[in-house]
Short mmCIF file of C-alpha atoms and ligand atoms in Angstrom, two decimals:
data_model
loop_
_atom_site.label_atom_id
_atom_site.label_comp_id
_atom_site.label_asym_id
_atom_site.label_seq_id
_atom_site.Cartn_x
_atom_site.Cartn_y
_atom_site.Cartn_z
CA MET A 2 -15.28 -18.80 -19.01
CA LEU A 3 -14.67 -15.07 -18.40
CA ARG A 4 -14.35 -12.92 -21.51
CA PRO A 5 -10.95 -11.33 -22.23
CA LEU A 6 -10.86 -7.61 -21.42
CA ARG A 7 -9.80 -4.58 -23.46
CA ILE A 8 -7.38 -2.81 -21.16
CA GLY A 9 -5.66 0.56 -21.60
CA ILE A 10 -2.45 1.20 -19.65
CA THR A 11 -0.63 4.51 -19.48
CA CYS A 12 2.73 5.14 -17.84
CA HIS A 13 5.92 7.15 -17.90
CA PRO A 14 8.14 5.55 -20.55
CA THR A 15 11.35 6.74 -18.86
CA TYR A 16 13.75 4.58 -16.85
CA GLY A 17 12.06 3.88 -13.53
CA GLY A 18 10.07 1.40 -11.51
CA SER A 19 6.57 2.61 -12.38
CA GLY A 20 7.16 2.36 -16.14
CA ALA A 21 8.85 -1.01 -15.68
CA LEU A 22 5.97 -2.41 -13.64
CA ALA A 23 3.29 -0.99 -15.97
CA THR A 24 4.99 -2.53 -18.99
CA GLU A 25 5.52 -5.88 -17.25
CA LEU A 26 1.82 -5.84 -16.34
CA ALA A 27 0.82 -5.00 -19.94
CA ARG A 28 2.96 -7.90 -21.19
CA ALA A 29 1.55 -10.33 -18.63
CA LEU A 30 -2.07 -9.33 -19.34
CA ALA A 31 -1.57 -9.71 -23.11
CA HIS A 32 0.04 -13.09 -22.43
CA ASN A 33 -3.09 -14.04 -20.43
CA GLY A 34 -5.29 -13.37 -23.48
CA HIS A 35 -6.46 -9.78 -22.89
CA GLU A 36 -6.21 -7.05 -25.54
CA VAL A 37 -3.85 -4.46 -24.10
CA HIS A 38 -3.28 -0.88 -25.31
CA LEU A 39 -0.25 0.91 -23.93
CA VAL A 40 -0.28 4.72 -24.24
CA ALA A 41 2.89 6.80 -23.73
CA TYR A 42 4.86 9.57 -25.45
CA ALA A 43 7.63 7.09 -26.31
CA PRO A 44 7.97 3.30 -26.18
CA PRO A 45 8.38 2.44 -22.48
CA PHE A 46 11.91 1.16 -21.94
CA ARG A 47 10.76 -2.41 -21.27
CA PHE A 48 8.32 -2.52 -24.17
CA GLU A 49 8.64 -5.42 -26.60
CA GLU A 50 6.25 -6.31 -29.37
CA GLN A 51 4.03 -9.30 -28.69
CA PRO A 52 0.57 -10.52 -29.73
CA ARG A 53 -2.40 -8.58 -28.31
CA LEU A 54 -0.19 -5.71 -27.10
CA THR A 55 -0.47 -2.42 -29.03
CA LEU A 56 1.59 0.67 -28.38
CA HIS A 57 -0.13 4.02 -29.00
CA GLU A 58 2.42 6.79 -29.03
CA LEU A 59 1.39 10.26 -28.12
CA LYS A 60 2.81 13.29 -29.88
CA VAL A 61 2.90 16.56 -27.98
CA PRO A 62 3.01 19.41 -30.49
CA ASP A 63 5.27 22.30 -29.61
CA TYR A 64 4.58 25.93 -30.44
CA PRO A 65 6.73 29.00 -29.75
CA LEU A 66 4.07 30.44 -27.45
CA PHE A 67 4.51 27.60 -24.99
CA ARG A 68 7.29 27.52 -22.50
CA TYR A 69 5.96 24.07 -21.50
CA PRO A 70 4.26 22.04 -24.25
CA PRO A 71 0.79 21.05 -22.94
CA HIS A 72 1.53 17.33 -22.54
CA ASP A 73 -1.40 16.53 -20.26
CA MET A 74 -4.00 17.87 -22.70
CA ALA A 75 -2.48 15.96 -25.60
CA HIS A 76 -2.34 12.87 -23.38
CA ALA A 77 -6.03 13.14 -22.42
CA SER A 78 -7.00 13.55 -26.10
CA ARG A 79 -4.94 10.51 -27.07
CA LEU A 80 -6.45 8.45 -24.27
CA ALA A 81 -9.95 9.52 -25.36
CA GLN A 82 -9.16 8.37 -28.89
CA VAL A 83 -7.89 4.99 -27.67
CA ILE A 84 -10.88 4.58 -25.32
CA VAL A 85 -13.25 4.98 -28.28
CA GLU A 86 -11.30 3.22 -31.03
CA ALA A 87 -10.20 0.24 -28.98
CA LYS A 88 -13.53 0.12 -27.06
CA LEU A 89 -11.67 -0.07 -23.76
CA ASP A 90 -13.33 -1.66 -20.75
CA VAL A 91 -10.86 -0.20 -18.31
CA LEU A 92 -8.02 2.33 -18.26
CA HIS A 93 -5.17 1.84 -15.80
CA ALA A 94 -3.03 4.88 -14.93
CA HIS A 95 0.41 4.15 -13.47
CA TYR A 96 1.97 6.94 -11.39
CA ALA A 97 -0.81 9.35 -10.50
CA ILE A 98 0.85 12.55 -11.70
CA PRO A 99 -0.37 13.41 -14.30
CA HIS A 100 -1.80 10.09 -15.49
CA SER A 101 -4.69 9.81 -13.09
CA MET A 102 -5.97 13.22 -14.19
CA SER A 103 -5.40 12.52 -17.92
CA ALA A 104 -7.28 9.22 -17.59
CA TRP A 105 -10.30 10.91 -16.02
CA LEU A 106 -10.21 13.72 -18.57
CA GLY A 107 -9.79 11.23 -21.41
CA ARG A 108 -12.90 9.37 -20.30
CA GLU A 109 -14.83 12.66 -20.07
CA ILE A 110 -13.71 13.68 -23.58
CA ALA A 111 -14.59 10.25 -24.94
CA GLY A 112 -18.03 10.43 -23.34
CA ARG A 113 -17.71 6.82 -22.22
CA PRO A 114 -18.71 6.77 -18.55
CA GLU A 115 -18.80 2.97 -18.55
CA VAL A 116 -14.99 2.79 -18.78
CA GLY A 117 -13.44 2.05 -15.40
CA ILE A 118 -10.40 3.99 -14.23
CA VAL A 119 -7.80 2.39 -11.99
CA THR A 120 -4.89 4.40 -10.59
CA THR A 121 -1.79 2.71 -9.22
CA LEU A 122 0.34 4.80 -6.90
CA HIS A 123 4.02 3.98 -7.11
CA GLY A 124 5.69 6.14 -4.50
CA THR A 125 7.14 9.49 -5.38
CA ASP A 126 3.80 10.45 -6.99
CA VAL A 127 2.59 10.66 -3.37
CA THR A 128 5.70 11.15 -1.25
CA LEU A 129 7.74 13.68 -3.25
CA VAL A 130 5.96 15.11 -6.29
CA GLY A 131 2.49 14.64 -4.81
CA ALA A 132 3.53 16.25 -1.54
CA ASP A 133 4.16 19.52 -3.38
CA PRO A 134 1.22 21.89 -2.70
CA VAL A 135 1.32 22.81 -6.38
CA PHE A 136 0.05 19.35 -7.29
CA ARG A 137 -1.88 18.20 -4.22
CA PRO A 138 -5.35 19.65 -5.05
CA ALA A 139 -5.27 18.19 -8.57
CA LEU A 140 -3.96 14.86 -7.25
CA ARG A 141 -6.76 14.63 -4.68
CA PHE A 142 -9.33 15.50 -7.35
CA ALA A 143 -8.05 12.85 -9.75
CA LEU A 144 -7.79 10.15 -7.07
CA ALA A 145 -11.34 10.85 -5.91
CA ARG A 146 -12.52 10.20 -9.49
CA SER A 147 -10.65 6.92 -9.92
CA ASP A 148 -12.88 3.86 -9.59
CA ALA A 149 -10.11 2.07 -7.76
CA ILE A 150 -6.78 3.15 -6.31
CA THR A 151 -3.99 0.71 -5.61
CA ALA A 152 -0.66 1.23 -3.89
CA VAL A 153 2.38 -1.00 -4.17
CA SER A 154 2.85 -1.35 -0.40
CA GLU A 155 0.97 -0.95 2.87
CA TRP A 156 3.32 1.90 3.76
CA LEU A 157 2.43 3.80 0.59
CA ALA A 158 -1.30 3.25 1.18
CA GLN A 159 -0.88 4.76 4.66
CA GLN A 160 1.14 7.69 3.29
CA THR A 161 -1.59 8.35 0.74
CA ASN A 162 -4.31 8.41 3.38
CA ALA A 163 -2.20 10.54 5.71
CA ALA A 164 -0.84 13.07 3.23
CA VAL A 165 -3.12 13.26 0.22
CA CYS A 166 -6.57 11.80 0.63
CA SER A 167 -7.81 10.54 3.99
CA GLU A 168 -11.14 9.33 2.55
CA CYS A 169 -9.63 7.42 -0.40
CA ALA A 170 -9.93 3.62 -0.27
CA VAL A 171 -6.52 2.33 -1.29
CA GLU A 172 -6.02 -1.37 -2.01
CA VAL A 173 -2.51 -2.78 -1.65
CA ILE A 174 -1.39 -4.82 -4.67
CA PRO A 175 2.36 -5.35 -4.43
CA ASN A 176 4.71 -5.25 -7.38
CA PHE A 177 5.60 -8.53 -9.05
CA VAL A 178 8.43 -10.18 -10.94
CA ASP A 179 8.40 -12.46 -13.98
CA THR A 180 10.29 -15.46 -12.58
CA ALA A 181 10.50 -17.05 -16.03
CA ARG A 182 12.96 -14.29 -16.97
CA PHE A 183 14.48 -13.28 -13.62
CA LYS A 184 16.16 -16.41 -12.28
CA PRO A 185 19.46 -17.42 -10.65
CA LEU A 186 22.71 -17.25 -12.60
CA VAL A 187 23.14 -20.03 -15.12
CA ALA A 188 26.23 -18.71 -16.94
CA PRO A 189 29.25 -17.98 -14.72
CA GLU A 190 31.02 -16.42 -17.74
CA LEU A 191 28.42 -13.65 -17.64
CA ARG A 192 29.43 -12.78 -14.07
CA ARG A 193 33.10 -12.81 -15.10
CA ARG A 194 32.40 -9.74 -17.25
CA PHE A 195 32.08 -7.80 -13.97
CA ALA A 196 34.14 -9.68 -11.35
CA ASN A 197 36.56 -12.55 -10.94
CA ASP A 198 35.35 -15.71 -9.20
CA ASP A 199 37.18 -14.82 -5.97
CA GLU A 200 35.75 -11.27 -5.83
CA VAL A 201 32.59 -10.08 -4.13
CA LEU A 202 30.24 -8.35 -6.56
CA LEU A 203 27.96 -5.60 -5.20
CA ALA A 204 25.26 -4.10 -7.41
CA HIS A 205 22.85 -1.18 -7.45
CA ALA A 206 20.19 -0.30 -10.05
CA SER A 207 18.19 2.90 -10.20
CA ASN A 208 17.63 6.17 -12.00
CA PHE A 209 20.36 7.79 -9.87
CA ARG A 210 18.08 10.35 -8.27
CA PRO A 211 19.07 11.89 -4.91
CA VAL A 212 16.42 9.78 -3.09
CA LYS A 213 18.44 6.66 -4.04
CA ARG A 214 21.56 7.77 -2.11
CA VAL A 215 23.91 6.15 -4.62
CA GLY A 216 26.77 7.90 -2.80
CA ASP A 217 26.10 5.53 0.12
CA VAL A 218 26.52 2.58 -2.26
CA VAL A 219 29.96 3.91 -3.20
CA ALA A 220 30.92 4.56 0.44
CA ALA A 221 29.88 1.05 1.48
CA PHE A 222 31.69 -0.44 -1.49
CA ALA A 223 34.89 1.38 -0.46
CA LEU A 224 34.65 -0.03 3.09
CA VAL A 225 34.01 -3.60 1.93
CA ALA A 226 36.85 -3.33 -0.62
CA GLN A 227 39.25 -2.58 2.24
CA GLN A 228 38.53 -6.06 3.64
CA ARG A 229 37.77 -8.21 0.60
CA PRO A 230 38.48 -8.15 -3.14
CA THR A 231 35.31 -6.44 -4.33
CA ARG A 232 33.76 -5.01 -7.48
CA LEU A 233 30.79 -2.76 -8.05
CA LEU A 234 28.16 -3.01 -10.78
CA LEU A 235 26.00 0.07 -11.33
CA ILE A 236 22.91 -0.29 -13.51
CA GLY A 237 20.95 2.77 -14.66
CA ASP A 238 21.68 6.42 -15.11
CA GLY A 239 20.45 9.78 -13.90
CA PRO A 240 21.28 13.09 -12.23
CA GLU A 241 23.68 11.71 -9.59
CA ARG A 242 25.81 9.74 -12.03
CA VAL A 243 28.50 12.41 -12.41
CA ALA A 244 28.81 12.78 -8.62
CA VAL A 245 29.07 8.99 -8.28
CA GLU A 246 31.86 8.84 -10.85
CA ALA A 247 33.66 11.68 -9.05
CA ALA A 248 33.34 9.86 -5.70
CA LEU A 249 34.80 6.68 -7.20
CA ASP A 250 37.66 8.68 -8.73
CA ALA A 251 38.38 10.39 -5.41
CA LEU A 252 38.58 6.97 -3.73
CA HIS A 253 40.75 5.58 -6.58
CA LEU A 254 38.18 2.83 -7.05
CA ARG A 255 36.83 3.72 -10.46
CA HIS A 256 38.68 0.81 -12.10
CA LEU A 257 36.77 -1.65 -9.91
CA ALA A 258 33.33 -0.37 -10.94
CA THR A 259 31.27 -1.05 -14.06
CA PHE A 260 28.63 1.42 -15.24
CA ALA A 261 26.21 -0.71 -17.24
CA GLY A 262 23.90 2.22 -18.11
CA GLU A 263 20.17 1.89 -18.70
CA VAL A 264 19.68 -1.82 -19.27
CA ALA A 265 16.21 -2.31 -20.77
CA ASP A 266 15.85 -5.92 -19.64
CA PRO A 267 18.11 -6.49 -16.64
CA ALA A 268 17.05 -10.15 -16.14
CA GLU A 269 20.47 -11.54 -17.07
CA ILE A 270 22.73 -8.91 -15.53
CA MET A 271 20.76 -8.99 -12.27
CA SER A 272 21.72 -12.62 -11.71
CA CYS A 273 25.43 -11.75 -11.45
CA PRO A 274 25.93 -9.93 -8.10
CA ASP A 275 26.21 -11.38 -4.62
CA PHE A 276 24.42 -8.47 -2.96
CA PHE A 277 22.02 -5.82 -4.23
CA LEU A 278 22.18 -2.47 -2.40
CA LEU A 279 19.26 -0.05 -2.18
CA PRO A 280 20.10 2.49 0.54
CA SER A 281 17.33 4.97 -0.41
CA ASP A 282 15.83 7.60 1.86
CA ALA A 283 12.61 5.64 1.33
CA GLU A 284 11.40 3.19 -1.30
CA SER A 285 7.69 2.62 -1.53
CA PHE A 286 8.57 -0.92 -2.63
CA GLY A 287 11.91 -1.45 -4.38
CA LEU A 288 11.08 -3.30 -7.61
CA ALA A 289 14.75 -3.62 -8.61
CA ALA A 290 15.44 -5.38 -5.30
CA LEU A 291 12.59 -7.81 -5.97
CA GLU A 292 14.06 -8.59 -9.39
CA ALA A 293 17.40 -9.23 -7.70
CA MET A 294 15.69 -11.52 -5.16
CA ALA A 295 14.17 -13.56 -7.99
CA CYS A 296 17.74 -14.05 -9.24
CA GLY A 297 18.80 -15.38 -5.83
CA VAL A 298 20.66 -12.17 -4.96
CA VAL A 299 20.49 -10.99 -1.34
CA PRO A 300 19.07 -7.44 -1.11
CA ILE A 301 20.25 -4.96 1.49
CA GLY A 302 18.20 -1.81 1.91
CA THR A 303 17.01 0.74 4.40
CA ASP A 304 14.50 0.19 7.19
CA ALA A 305 12.32 2.94 5.70
CA GLY A 306 9.24 3.07 3.48
CA GLY A 307 7.82 -0.15 2.07
CA PHE A 308 11.13 -1.98 1.65
CA PRO A 309 10.80 -3.87 4.99
CA GLU A 310 7.50 -5.34 3.67
CA LEU A 311 9.33 -6.69 0.62
CA VAL A 312 12.10 -8.38 2.60
CA HIS A 313 9.79 -9.62 5.37
CA ALA A 314 11.33 -7.31 7.97
CA GLY A 315 14.82 -8.67 7.43
CA ALA A 316 14.21 -12.39 6.72
CA ALA A 317 14.56 -12.15 2.93
CA GLY A 318 17.17 -9.38 2.92
CA ALA A 319 18.99 -7.18 5.38
CA LEU A 320 17.84 -3.79 6.69
CA VAL A 321 20.00 -0.88 7.81
CA PRO A 322 19.12 2.66 8.93
CA VAL A 323 19.13 5.44 6.32
CA ALA A 324 22.45 7.27 5.73
CA ARG A 325 24.62 4.57 7.38
CA PRO A 326 26.96 3.24 4.68
CA ASP A 327 29.19 1.97 7.50
CA LEU A 328 26.37 -0.38 8.58
CA LEU A 329 25.70 -1.32 5.00
CA ALA A 330 29.34 -2.41 4.71
CA SER A 331 29.45 -4.23 8.05
CA THR A 332 26.23 -6.08 7.15
CA ILE A 333 27.81 -7.27 3.89
CA LEU A 334 30.99 -8.36 5.69
CA ASP A 335 28.96 -10.17 8.41
CA LEU A 336 26.97 -12.03 5.77
CA LEU A 337 30.17 -12.98 3.95
CA ASP A 338 31.50 -14.40 7.23
CA ASP A 339 28.26 -16.22 8.05
CA LYS A 340 27.53 -18.24 4.92
CA ALA A 341 24.69 -20.19 6.56
CA ARG A 342 22.81 -16.96 7.43
CA CYS A 343 23.46 -15.57 3.98
CA ASP A 344 22.14 -18.78 2.36
CA ARG A 345 19.01 -18.67 4.54
CA MET A 346 18.35 -15.11 3.39
CA ARG A 347 18.90 -16.02 -0.25
CA THR A 348 16.52 -18.98 0.05
CA GLU A 349 13.87 -16.80 1.69
CA ALA A 350 14.37 -14.08 -0.96
CA LEU A 351 13.81 -16.66 -3.71
CA ARG A 352 10.77 -18.08 -1.90
CA CYS A 353 9.14 -14.63 -1.63
CA ALA A 354 9.89 -13.74 -5.25
CA ARG A 355 8.54 -17.04 -6.55
CA GLY A 356 5.56 -16.94 -4.19
CA GLU A 357 3.67 -13.86 -3.07
CA PHE A 358 5.52 -11.45 -5.42
CA SER A 359 5.38 -13.61 -8.54
CA ALA A 360 3.43 -12.58 -11.65
CA GLN A 361 1.28 -15.71 -11.18
CA GLN A 362 0.13 -14.48 -7.76
CA VAL A 363 -0.17 -10.76 -8.41
CA VAL A 364 -1.46 -10.32 -12.00
CA PRO A 365 -4.79 -12.13 -11.25
CA ARG A 366 -5.41 -9.57 -8.51
CA TYR A 367 -5.34 -6.78 -11.12
CA GLU A 368 -7.59 -8.85 -13.41
CA ALA A 369 -10.10 -9.32 -10.58
CA LEU A 370 -9.96 -5.61 -9.74
CA TYR A 371 -10.64 -4.65 -13.38
CA ARG A 372 -13.68 -6.94 -13.50
CA SER A 373 -15.11 -5.58 -10.26
CA VAL A 374 -14.58 -1.97 -11.41
CA ILE A 375 -16.22 -2.69 -14.78
CA SER A 376 -19.28 -4.31 -13.21
CA ARG A 377 -19.57 -1.45 -10.71
CA ARG A 378 -19.46 1.15 -13.52
CA GLU A 379 -22.06 -0.83 -15.48
CA SER A 380 -24.46 -0.92 -12.53
CA GLN A 381 -23.91 2.79 -11.78
CA ARG A 382 -24.59 3.61 -15.41
CA ALA A 383 -27.67 1.46 -15.58
CA ALA A 384 -29.00 3.17 -12.47
CA ALA A 385 -28.19 6.66 -13.82
CA SER A 386 -29.57 6.23 -17.36
CA PRO A 387 -31.94 3.27 -17.70
CA SER A 388 -32.28 3.92 -21.46
CA GLY A 389 -28.58 3.14 -21.89
CA SER A 390 -27.75 6.32 -23.86
CA GLU A 391 -24.10 6.73 -24.75
CA GLY A 392 -21.91 9.77 -25.17
CA THR A 393 -20.06 10.42 -28.42
CA MET A 394 -16.61 11.77 -28.85
CA PRO A 395 -16.52 15.27 -30.30
O1 GMT B 411 12.26 6.73 -8.07
C1 GMT B 411 12.10 5.61 -8.52
O2 GMT B 411 12.56 4.61 -8.02
C2 GMT B 411 11.26 5.45 -9.73
C3 GMT B 411 9.88 5.29 -9.29
C4 GMT B 411 8.95 5.31 -10.43
O3 GMT B 411 7.81 5.52 -10.16
O4 GMT B 411 9.30 5.17 -11.59
O5 GMT B 411 9.82 4.10 -8.51
C5 GMT B 411 8.80 3.96 -7.58
O6 GMT B 411 7.97 2.94 -8.12
C6 GMT B 411 8.54 1.64 -8.12
C7 GMT B 411 7.55 0.69 -8.79
O7 GMT B 411 6.38 0.59 -8.06
C8 GMT B 411 8.89 1.22 -6.71
O8 GMT B 411 9.44 -0.08 -6.72
C9 GMT B 411 9.90 2.21 -6.12
O9 GMT B 411 10.14 1.85 -4.80
C10 GMT B 411 9.34 3.61 -6.20
N1 GMT B 411 10.40 4.57 -5.81
C11 GMT B 411 10.36 5.25 -4.67
O10 GMT B 411 9.46 5.14 -3.86
C12 GMT B 411 11.51 6.15 -4.43
#
């Protein structure tokens, strides 16, 4: 039998897909018997205590001299400490900026070259933030020093090679969903908190950043509501929230919308809607849509980024061009009129979520990657220093 691993995971604790996925992975790995150490400056929003999962919070001291407290240095020091104290085998950085760099630096500070570093790219760390010339040289440097790089979709892997690092080998490991928690609606009374039985319920979940185009959700909702009794459920919060509220007010539709806020575990609420809308400029994957699919909710998103990979090019969810809320609305109305097509999509969405995108299928791929990285580091180290000398942390 293979020995359990000691795995470090670091992520942004804030509301967003990368932190959600990293925490879900930490929980699944601990459940599988590994010892998992999660490092972040606050408890990640999906964190829950469980056996074999330890949270190491990182404090970033402030000082009047600093306009920006040096988070990345404090992070690297904390990672170095955890590497040594927990005797990590592998450290997994989620969202490359700045975590890939802090992971490498942490290993250097710890003087433990045998520790493998895995970086998972989530999307905007390559496409938006990483595309900024301010970050690109450091991003390239850190990626080149990772022992393995994964991306959550084929599209993101291609973007990484095209825009950041042409020589980087990027393995695609898609996001996953815990189908024991995310499952179809069992309690109709839960749905009645947001819509009556004869109303269509549309939903969107995100951190309300401009890339999400939440305004298009509102515009599509307004068009559908002209034809059918409809309600809107908005999960999450962020910079566009005020504009979204203003748009609903201007359309006199505010009373038909529920703002659920940042729901830490959306497994229950996600089972309520009929359709999940994700009209982003580009999603590298669309984890929230996958979680909706696992609940038997039909996702409708844009034919951009990695989203078409998730919905099997339109079989497990509908695709519309970017910035076309009119098509978003007509797609919803068509599916409402064609129940057989809608049911086929829902069935396919459930099949994908319970199959290729399930935790059971995806988590073992990370476990296998960790083991291959660890054995590669061990052989490299044995070749470099046959006496097996080890660094010590200052
Ligand atoms: O902007 C977000 O959606 C948050 C962001 C994150 O990193 O927290 O999400 C990205 O990572 C998710 C998990 O892998 C993906 O499902 C999202 O598609 C991706 N967002 C974008 O590419 C815009």
